[in-house]
XYZ file of C-alpha atoms in Angstrom:
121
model
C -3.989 11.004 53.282
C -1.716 8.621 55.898
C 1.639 8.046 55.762
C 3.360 4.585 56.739
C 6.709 3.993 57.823
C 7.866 1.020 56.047
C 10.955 0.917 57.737
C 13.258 4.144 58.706
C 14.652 4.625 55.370
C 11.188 3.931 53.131
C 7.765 5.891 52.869
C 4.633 4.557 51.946
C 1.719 7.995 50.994
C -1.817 6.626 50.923
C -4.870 8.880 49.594
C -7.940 7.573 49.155
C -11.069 9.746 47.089
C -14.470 8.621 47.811
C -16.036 6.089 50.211
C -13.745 2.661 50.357
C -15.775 1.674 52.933
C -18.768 0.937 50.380
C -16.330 -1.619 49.015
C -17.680 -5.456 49.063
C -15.599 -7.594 50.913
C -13.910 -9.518 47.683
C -13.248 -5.743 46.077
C -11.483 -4.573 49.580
C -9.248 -7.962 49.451
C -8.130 -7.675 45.643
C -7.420 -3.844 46.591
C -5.099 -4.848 49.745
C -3.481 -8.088 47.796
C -2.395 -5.669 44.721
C -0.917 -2.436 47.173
C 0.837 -5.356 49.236
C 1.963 -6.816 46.126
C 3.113 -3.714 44.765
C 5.136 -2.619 48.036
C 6.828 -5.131 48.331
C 7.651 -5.811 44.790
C 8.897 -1.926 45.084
C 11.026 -2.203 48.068
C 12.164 -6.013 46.976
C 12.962 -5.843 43.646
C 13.234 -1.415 42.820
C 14.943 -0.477 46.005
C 12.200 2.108 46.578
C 12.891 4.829 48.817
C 8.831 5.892 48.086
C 5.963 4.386 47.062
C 2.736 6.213 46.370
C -0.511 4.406 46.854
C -3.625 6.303 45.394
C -7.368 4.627 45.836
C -10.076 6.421 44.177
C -13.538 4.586 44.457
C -17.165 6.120 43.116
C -20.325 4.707 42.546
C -19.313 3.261 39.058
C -15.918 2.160 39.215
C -11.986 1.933 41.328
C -9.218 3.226 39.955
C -5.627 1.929 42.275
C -2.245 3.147 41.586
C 0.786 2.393 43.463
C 3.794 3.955 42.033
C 7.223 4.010 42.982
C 10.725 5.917 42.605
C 12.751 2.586 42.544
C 14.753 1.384 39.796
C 11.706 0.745 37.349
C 13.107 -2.018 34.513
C 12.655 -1.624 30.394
C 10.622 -5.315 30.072
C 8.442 -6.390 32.852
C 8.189 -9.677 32.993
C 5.072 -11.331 34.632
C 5.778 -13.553 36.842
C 3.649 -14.860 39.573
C 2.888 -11.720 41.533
C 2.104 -10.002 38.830
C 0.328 -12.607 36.970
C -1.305 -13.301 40.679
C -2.752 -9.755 40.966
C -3.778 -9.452 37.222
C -5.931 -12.247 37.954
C -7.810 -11.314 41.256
C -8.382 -7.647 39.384
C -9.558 -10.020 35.981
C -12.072 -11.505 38.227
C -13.994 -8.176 38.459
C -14.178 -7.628 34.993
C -10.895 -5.034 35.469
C -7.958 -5.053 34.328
C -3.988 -3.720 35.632
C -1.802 -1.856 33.663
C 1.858 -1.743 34.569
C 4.134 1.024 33.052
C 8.070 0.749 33.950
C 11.451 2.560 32.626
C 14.866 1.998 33.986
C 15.673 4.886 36.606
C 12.133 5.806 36.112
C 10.523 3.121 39.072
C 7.589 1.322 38.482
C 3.711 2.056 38.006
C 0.628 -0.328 38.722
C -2.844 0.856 37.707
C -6.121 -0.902 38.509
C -9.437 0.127 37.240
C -12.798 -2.575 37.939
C -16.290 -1.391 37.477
C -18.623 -1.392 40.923
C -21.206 -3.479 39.204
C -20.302 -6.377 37.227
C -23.604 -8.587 37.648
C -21.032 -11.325 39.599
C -21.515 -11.802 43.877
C -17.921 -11.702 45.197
C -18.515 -11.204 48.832
């Protein structure tokens, strides 16, 4: 686990479970466009004081979650970042979940399968 200093009055955690490094080049960029996304969304937009970045990779599958303890909302709406990351995670057969509640900060989840028969490198 790492620990970024956004800026003095924000934390970014990271953990990562397995080998990342066994990541193809296109899964590695969809991975660092959605936690960038989801950072800055969180500190832009939720006033995050925390955000939580979790990367779990095995031979099958990825699961990413970047979480927050900013102001979460009661609808999302999907606007280009969002629609922007669903996209690049689409393109490996995976899909994002997003789960909000006011005062309850915000919650992306990734899952895309290692093998989908497609070359993305």
């Amino acid at each position: 686990a790492g620990e970024i200093n956004a800026c003095s009055a924000r934390r970014v955690e990271v953990s990562i479970e397995g080998d990342a490094d066994s990541l193809n080049p296109g899964m590695e960029e969809m991975v660092y466009r959605v936690v960038q996304e989801g950072i800055t969304n969180a500190v832009r937009h939720g006033d995050a004081r925390r955000v939580d970045v979790r990367l779990s990779v095995s031979a099958d599958a990825l699961r990413l979650d970047v979480a927050d303890d900013g102001s979460g909302c009661g609808a999302v709406g999907e606007g280009f970042g969002l629609s922007y990351m669903r996209e690049r995670v689409m393109a490996y057969d995976g899909f994002l979940e997003v789960d909000s509640a006011p005062g309850k900060g915000f919650k992306l989840s990734v899952y895309a399968p290692r093998s989908t028969g497609r070359s993305h490198d």
